[in-house]
């Protein structure tokens, strides 16, 4: 049986608009933004999975590894078609926001590591963590149209 996870996601787009906001609890974005996040997440998950294939398939399993990678790439090609149909600025906003969230999450992790190694006091780690959490909340709750307006104003 071949990979077919994209079919299920695409079916949700077509039959149940808004389903992803129900799953994530994020209701401030429209259907197009949800599609952008979903497709970008799908593509990233498949990229990571393809990078991990060698850990799971060894030596004589090279043919199976190649088949899985090929099927994954085909799934991603289908997903990219949805992305191409979305407004370019919306996709760029989704990419940028996802990247910003990842960077902020990495900062939180770094603060925790520095605290564990004794390079930050608990009080300092708490202050830094609070600041990063505040930025994450700003990123999460600012309406998407405001981000696009900020981008347009910067031109």
PDB file of N, CA and C in Angstrom, residues 94-147:
ATOM      1  N   UNK A  94       2.352  33.031   6.450  1.00  0.00           N
ATOM      2  CA  UNK A  94       2.299  31.753   7.170  1.00  0.00           C
ATOM      3  C   UNK A  94       3.708  31.204   7.389  1.00  0.00           C
ATOM      4  N   UNK A  95       4.539  31.236   6.354  1.00  0.00           N
ATOM      5  CA  UNK A  95       5.934  30.758   6.486  1.00  0.00           C
ATOM      6  C   UNK A  95       6.684  31.567   7.537  1.00  0.00           C
ATOM      7  N   UNK A  96       6.533  32.877   7.468  1.00  0.00           N
ATOM      8  CA  UNK A  96       7.247  33.762   8.380  1.00  0.00           C
ATOM      9  C   UNK A  96       6.797  33.548   9.817  1.00  0.00           C
ATOM     10  N   UNK A  97       5.488  33.440  10.019  1.00  0.00           N
ATOM     11  CA  UNK A  97       4.981  33.234  11.371  1.00  0.00           C
ATOM     12  C   UNK A  97       5.416  31.882  11.928  1.00  0.00           C
ATOM     13  N   UNK A  98       5.376  30.858  11.104  1.00  0.00           N
ATOM     14  CA  UNK A  98       5.808  29.540  11.563  1.00  0.00           C
ATOM     15  C   UNK A  98       7.290  29.553  11.929  1.00  0.00           C
ATOM     16  N   UNK A  99       8.087  30.235  11.129  1.00  0.00           N
ATOM     17  CA  UNK A  99       9.519  30.333  11.411  1.00  0.00           C
ATOM     18  C   UNK A  99       9.761  31.130  12.693  1.00  0.00           C
ATOM     19  N   UNK A 100       9.022  32.214  12.876  1.00  0.00           N
ATOM     20  CA  UNK A 100       9.165  33.024  14.085  1.00  0.00           C
ATOM     21  C   UNK A 100       8.799  32.207  15.328  1.00  0.00           C
ATOM     22  N   UNK A 101       7.731  31.425  15.225  1.00  0.00           N
ATOM     23  CA  UNK A 101       7.346  30.570  16.360  1.00  0.00           C
ATOM     24  C   UNK A 101       8.452  29.577  16.686  1.00  0.00           C
ATOM     25  N   UNK A 102       9.032  29.002  15.647  1.00  0.00           N
ATOM     26  CA  UNK A 102      10.102  28.025  15.858  1.00  0.00           C
ATOM     27  C   UNK A 102      11.303  28.684  16.544  1.00  0.00           C
ATOM     28  N   UNK A 103      11.665  29.867  16.096  1.00  0.00           N
ATOM     29  CA  UNK A 103      12.789  30.575  16.717  1.00  0.00           C
ATOM     30  C   UNK A 103      12.511  30.897  18.181  1.00  0.00           C
ATOM     31  N   UNK A 104      11.289  31.343  18.468  1.00  0.00           N
ATOM     32  CA  UNK A 104      10.933  31.661  19.845  1.00  0.00           C
ATOM     33  C   UNK A 104      10.922  30.405  20.720  1.00  0.00           C
ATOM     34  N   UNK A 105      10.442  29.303  20.172  1.00  0.00           N
ATOM     35  CA  UNK A 105      10.475  28.040  20.921  1.00  0.00           C
ATOM     36  C   UNK A 105      11.914  27.618  21.207  1.00  0.00           C
ATOM     37  N   UNK A 106      12.799  27.814  20.237  1.00  0.00           N
ATOM     38  CA  UNK A 106      14.210  27.490  20.444  1.00  0.00           C
ATOM     39  C   UNK A 106      14.826  28.393  21.505  1.00  0.00           C
ATOM     40  N   UNK A 107      14.397  29.657  21.553  1.00  0.00           N
ATOM     41  CA  UNK A 107      14.893  30.551  22.597  1.00  0.00           C
ATOM     42  C   UNK A 107      14.459  30.065  23.974  1.00  0.00           C
ATOM     43  N   UNK A 108      13.219  29.624  24.098  1.00  0.00           N
ATOM     44  CA  UNK A 108      12.753  29.078  25.374  1.00  0.00           C
ATOM     45  C   UNK A 108      13.587  27.867  25.788  1.00  0.00           C
ATOM     46  N   UNK A 109      13.865  27.006  24.829  1.00  0.00           N
ATOM     47  CA  UNK A 109      14.678  25.818  25.101  1.00  0.00           C
ATOM     48  C   UNK A 109      16.089  26.223  25.543  1.00  0.00           C
ATOM     49  N   UNK A 110      16.649  27.217  24.886  1.00  0.00           N
ATOM     50  CA  UNK A 110      17.993  27.697  25.231  1.00  0.00           C
ATOM     51  C   UNK A 110      18.018  28.287  26.647  1.00  0.00           C
ATOM     52  N   UNK A 111      16.998  29.040  27.013  1.00  0.00           N
ATOM     53  CA  UNK A 111      16.904  29.585  28.368  1.00  0.00           C
ATOM     54  C   UNK A 111      16.877  28.442  29.385  1.00  0.00           C
ATOM     55  N   UNK A 112      16.078  27.414  29.107  1.00  0.00           N
ATOM     56  CA  UNK A 112      16.016  26.259  30.008  1.00  0.00           C
ATOM     57  C   UNK A 112      17.374  25.570  30.137  1.00  0.00           C
ATOM     58  N   UNK A 113      18.062  25.412  29.018  1.00  0.00           N
ATOM     59  CA  UNK A 113      19.392  24.779  29.050  1.00  0.00           C
ATOM     60  C   UNK A 113      20.386  25.595  29.860  1.00  0.00           C
ATOM     61  N   UNK A 114      20.368  26.905  29.670  1.00  0.00           N
ATOM     62  CA  UNK A 114      21.287  27.772  30.411  1.00  0.00           C
ATOM     63  C   UNK A 114      20.998  27.716  31.916  1.00  0.00           C
ATOM     64  N   UNK A 115      19.732  27.635  32.256  1.00  0.00           N
ATOM     65  CA  UNK A 115      19.351  27.512  33.666  1.00  0.00           C
ATOM     66  C   UNK A 115      19.842  26.171  34.218  1.00  0.00           C
ATOM     67  N   UNK A 116      19.633  25.090  33.462  1.00  0.00           N
ATOM     68  CA  UNK A 116      20.066  23.755  33.896  1.00  0.00           C
ATOM     69  C   UNK A 116      21.576  23.687  34.106  1.00  0.00           C
ATOM     70  N   UNK A 117      22.327  24.373  33.275  1.00  0.00           N
ATOM     71  CA  UNK A 117      23.793  24.366  33.382  1.00  0.00           C
ATOM     72  C   UNK A 117      24.299  25.345  34.438  1.00  0.00           C
ATOM     73  N   UNK A 118      23.393  26.087  35.069  1.00  0.00           N
ATOM     74  CA  UNK A 118      23.771  27.004  36.124  1.00  0.00           C
ATOM     75  C   UNK A 118      24.276  28.351  35.632  1.00  0.00           C
ATOM     76  N   UNK A 119      24.074  28.637  34.348  1.00  0.00           N
ATOM     77  CA  UNK A 119      24.527  29.904  33.781  1.00  0.00           C
ATOM     78  C   UNK A 119      23.499  31.019  33.948  1.00  0.00           C
ATOM     79  N   UNK A 120      22.275  30.643  34.281  1.00  0.00           N
ATOM     80  CA  UNK A 120      21.215  31.613  34.579  1.00  0.00           C
ATOM     81  C   UNK A 120      20.593  31.247  35.917  1.00  0.00           C
ATOM     82  N   UNK A 121      20.279  32.262  36.691  1.00  0.00           N
ATOM     83  CA  UNK A 121      19.526  32.010  37.926  1.00  0.00           C
ATOM     84  C   UNK A 121      18.082  31.706  37.549  1.00  0.00           C
ATOM     85  N   UNK A 122      17.361  31.138  38.475  1.00  0.00           N
ATOM     86  CA  UNK A 122      15.933  30.864  38.234  1.00  0.00           C
ATOM     87  C   UNK A 122      15.176  32.148  37.944  1.00  0.00           C
ATOM     88  N   UNK A 123      15.531  33.206  38.660  1.00  0.00           N
ATOM     89  CA  UNK A 123      14.842  34.492  38.460  1.00  0.00           C
ATOM     90  C   UNK A 123      15.112  35.039  37.063  1.00  0.00           C
ATOM     91  N   UNK A 124      16.369  34.990  36.631  1.00  0.00           N
ATOM     92  CA  UNK A 124      16.706  35.486  35.286  1.00  0.00           C
ATOM     93  C   UNK A 124      16.064  34.630  34.204  1.00  0.00           C
ATOM     94  N   UNK A 125      16.097  33.331  34.406  1.00  0.00           N
ATOM     95  CA  UNK A 125      15.474  32.428  33.434  1.00  0.00           C
ATOM     96  C   UNK A 125      13.977  32.689  33.348  1.00  0.00           C
ATOM     97  N   UNK A 126      13.360  32.951  34.483  1.00  0.00           N
ATOM     98  CA  UNK A 126      11.930  33.242  34.511  1.00  0.00           C
ATOM     99  C   UNK A 126      11.624  34.531  33.757  1.00  0.00           C
ATOM    100  N   UNK A 127      12.432  35.566  33.966  1.00  0.00           N
ATOM    101  CA  UNK A 127      12.223  36.841  33.260  1.00  0.00           C
ATOM    102  C   UNK A 127      12.378  36.665  31.753  1.00  0.00           C
ATOM    103  N   UNK A 128      13.449  35.985  31.368  1.00  0.00           N
ATOM    104  CA  UNK A 128      13.669  35.770  29.928  1.00  0.00           C
ATOM    105  C   UNK A 128      12.557  34.919  29.325  1.00  0.00           C
ATOM    106  N   UNK A 129      12.185  33.859  30.033  1.00  0.00           N
ATOM    107  CA  UNK A 129      11.109  32.991  29.545  1.00  0.00           C
ATOM    108  C   UNK A 129       9.799  33.738  29.421  1.00  0.00           C
ATOM    109  N   UNK A 130       9.520  34.611  30.377  1.00  0.00           N
ATOM    110  CA  UNK A 130       8.286  35.409  30.331  1.00  0.00           C
ATOM    111  C   UNK A 130       8.282  36.325  29.105  1.00  0.00           C
ATOM    112  N   UNK A 131       9.431  36.935  28.832  1.00  0.00           N
ATOM    113  CA  UNK A 131       9.527  37.825  27.669  1.00  0.00           C
ATOM    114  C   UNK A 131       9.270  37.047  26.370  1.00  0.00           C
ATOM    115  N   UNK A 132       9.881  35.875  26.245  1.00  0.00           N
ATOM    116  CA  UNK A 132       9.687  35.060  25.038  1.00  0.00           C
ATOM    117  C   UNK A 132       8.230  34.611  24.933  1.00  0.00           C
ATOM    118  N   UNK A 133       7.639  34.188  26.051  1.00  0.00           N
ATOM    119  CA  UNK A 133       6.230  33.787  26.050  1.00  0.00           C
ATOM    120  C   UNK A 133       5.328  34.939  25.615  1.00  0.00           C
ATOM    121  N   UNK A 134       5.658  36.144  26.071  1.00  0.00           N
ATOM    122  CA  UNK A 134       4.892  37.323  25.686  1.00  0.00           C
ATOM    123  C   UNK A 134       4.953  37.538  24.176  1.00  0.00           C
ATOM    124  N   UNK A 135       6.124  37.366  23.602  1.00  0.00           N
ATOM    125  CA  UNK A 135       6.273  37.515  22.147  1.00  0.00           C
ATOM    126  C   UNK A 135       5.511  36.423  21.398  1.00  0.00           C
ATOM    127  N   UNK A 136       5.521  35.222  21.939  1.00  0.00           N
ATOM    128  CA  UNK A 136       4.746  34.139  21.322  1.00  0.00           C
ATOM    129  C   UNK A 136       3.259  34.463  21.326  1.00  0.00           C
ATOM    130  N   UNK A 137       2.767  34.992  22.428  1.00  0.00           N
ATOM    131  CA  UNK A 137       1.351  35.363  22.514  1.00  0.00           C
ATOM    132  C   UNK A 137       1.011  36.489  21.540  1.00  0.00           C
ATOM    133  N   UNK A 138       1.912  37.455  21.414  1.00  0.00           N
ATOM    134  CA  UNK A 138       1.693  38.534  20.450  1.00  0.00           C
ATOM    135  C   UNK A 138       1.592  37.959  19.045  1.00  0.00           C
ATOM    136  N   UNK A 139       2.488  37.066  18.732  1.00  0.00           N
ATOM    137  CA  UNK A 139       2.502  36.426  17.420  1.00  0.00           C
ATOM    138  C   UNK A 139       1.215  35.648  17.181  1.00  0.00           C
ATOM    139  N   UNK A 140       0.756  34.966  18.197  1.00  0.00           N
ATOM    140  CA  UNK A 140      -0.441  34.139  18.075  1.00  0.00           C
ATOM    141  C   UNK A 140      -1.718  34.957  17.952  1.00  0.00           C
ATOM    142  N   UNK A 141      -1.809  36.041  18.726  1.00  0.00           N
ATOM    143  CA  UNK A 141      -3.084  36.753  18.830  1.00  0.00           C
ATOM    144  C   UNK A 141      -3.233  37.977  17.933  1.00  0.00           C
ATOM    145  N   UNK A 142      -2.154  38.466  17.361  1.00  0.00           N
ATOM    146  CA  UNK A 142      -2.305  39.623  16.478  1.00  0.00           C
ATOM    147  C   UNK A 142      -3.045  39.176  15.213  1.00  0.00           C
ATOM    148  N   UNK A 143      -4.086  39.881  14.843  1.00  0.00           N
ATOM    149  CA  UNK A 143      -4.838  39.504  13.634  1.00  0.00           C
ATOM    150  C   UNK A 143      -3.935  39.490  12.397  1.00  0.00           C
ATOM    151  N   UNK A 144      -4.157  38.495  11.572  1.00  0.00           N
ATOM    152  CA  UNK A 144      -3.297  38.297  10.390  1.00  0.00           C
ATOM    153  C   UNK A 144      -3.330  39.497   9.452  1.00  0.00           C
ATOM    154  N   UNK A 145      -4.476  40.161   9.355  1.00  0.00           N
ATOM    155  CA  UNK A 145      -4.550  41.323   8.458  1.00  0.00           C
ATOM    156  C   UNK A 145      -3.650  42.449   8.961  1.00  0.00           C
ATOM    157  N   UNK A 146      -3.400  42.528  10.278  1.00  0.00           N
ATOM    158  CA  UNK A 146      -2.476  43.534  10.802  1.00  0.00           C
ATOM    159  C   UNK A 146      -1.043  43.232  10.365  1.00  0.00           C
ATOM    160  N   UNK A 147      -0.681  41.949  10.363  1.00  0.00           N
ATOM    161  CA  UNK A 147       0.667  41.592   9.913  1.00  0.00           C
ATOM    162  C   UNK A 147       0.848  41.966   8.447  1.00  0.00           C
TER     163      UNK A 147
END
